[in-house]
Each structure stands twice: as C-alpha cells, then as structure tokens.
C-alpha cells in the first residue's frame, strides 16, 4: 500500500524471548518465520500457550482435541527451534481478560525472564480489511501487555515472589504479530519454508478447516511477500512493536 510508511528493522540485540498466545496455531499464522530466524541465530525462544486449543476443531470433541493439538503444537515448535512449550490450561474460546490470566502470564514472564515478549494481534481487526479479531486473541494480548508490568512489580502477585519467583523488569519490547498497525519487520527469506513446515504440523487442525484459504500453508508466503512490499521487497514477518 503506497500510503503506508516503510517498516523499521526489528531489534536484534537480545537473547531471550517468550511468546504468549491463546491457541496452538497462533504463532504459526504469525511469527514463526521470525522465530525460526532468531533460533537459527542462537537466540532462545519459549512458547506459552494460554489454552490447549480444545475448541478449535468442529468435528472433534474437546477432550480429544486438547491432546491432539498439544502434540501438534509441540511438533510445530520443534520445527522452528523451540524446545520449551508450556500450556496454561485456560478454557479455549472463552478466555476471560482478568487477574487470573494476568497472574498466569506474569508468572511465565518471571520464570523465563525474556527481553522480548511476542504475542499475536490484540487489535479489534486483522490487517488488510474489516475482518473482526476474536475475543481470545484480544484478551490474551491485552493481558500480556499488562502482565509485563505486573511481572516487574514485586508488590503485584506478591505470593509468587514469596514463593521464590523473583520480579522481572527486563522486558524491553512487546511485539504483536499480525497486527493491522505493524511498525517493524524482519527478513524471513531464509526461514519461510520452516514457517510453512511448522504450520503443516497442525495436521488435524488444518484438516478440520476443510477448503478454507487459511488451510493452505502457502498463504504464509503471500503474507510474507505483502509485508515485504514495505520492507525492501524481501519476504518479511511484520510486528507492531511496543517499547517498554
Ligand atoms: Zn487463535
């Protein structure tokens, strides 16, 4: 789009990132090409999933889907160099914004002590049109932004501190993938194929989508090319970056 400004380069002077998202597949539809590049460059990335994605497959009961999707998420993470995948166990589809969610995410930040926190789009709509985002994504994104501040304050969720989880005030940025207000990007020309392979690990989920366009992982290539039109013409992964 000619009237939108060029994207700036994502910061690279960090060593630990924590990704916090609502569902298995959220990272694979947004930031996994960037994650693959970062892990290849020697950085550490941990995934924290707020749910097990149990409400994500129409034709599969949640008790079974939770097991299948957890397994698929762990496999998808391995493809892009992520070995630690945690599940917080909130209920898929009905995630509530509130203190229990902030508390769990703050604890994850205190455990993993990231400099960069990744999340997915918390805005009302998706890029490129008026398509509405869903409540789970909005709630987890907002709670993640708030939990970064919570994690730094020893007087917030102080029972965690009393139990030995030290406050962590070292988060320097939060980056939201798939935001309609992207500001920064990273070149993923060399890792896009890994991102596609990572998404393909969500086999049961993609089968459940049937012939929806999102079920074809080549969709990621189009999105990367689109982001690249504002980033020097390379294949790119874009983020809305919040300096903390
Ligand atoms: Zn999702």
PDB file of C-alpha atoms and ligand atoms in Angstrom, residues 23 25-26 137, ligand 1:
ATOM      1  CA  UNK A  23      -4.087 -21.116  20.835  1.00  0.00           C
ATOM      2  CA  UNK A  25      -1.511 -22.373  15.584  1.00  0.00           C
ATOM      3  CA  UNK A  26      -1.484 -18.657  16.570  1.00  0.00           C
ATOM      4  CA  UNK A 137      -6.766 -13.053  20.958  1.00  0.00           C
TER       5      UNK A 137
HETATM    6 ZN1  LIG B   1      -6.035 -18.258  17.743  1.00  0.00          ZN
END
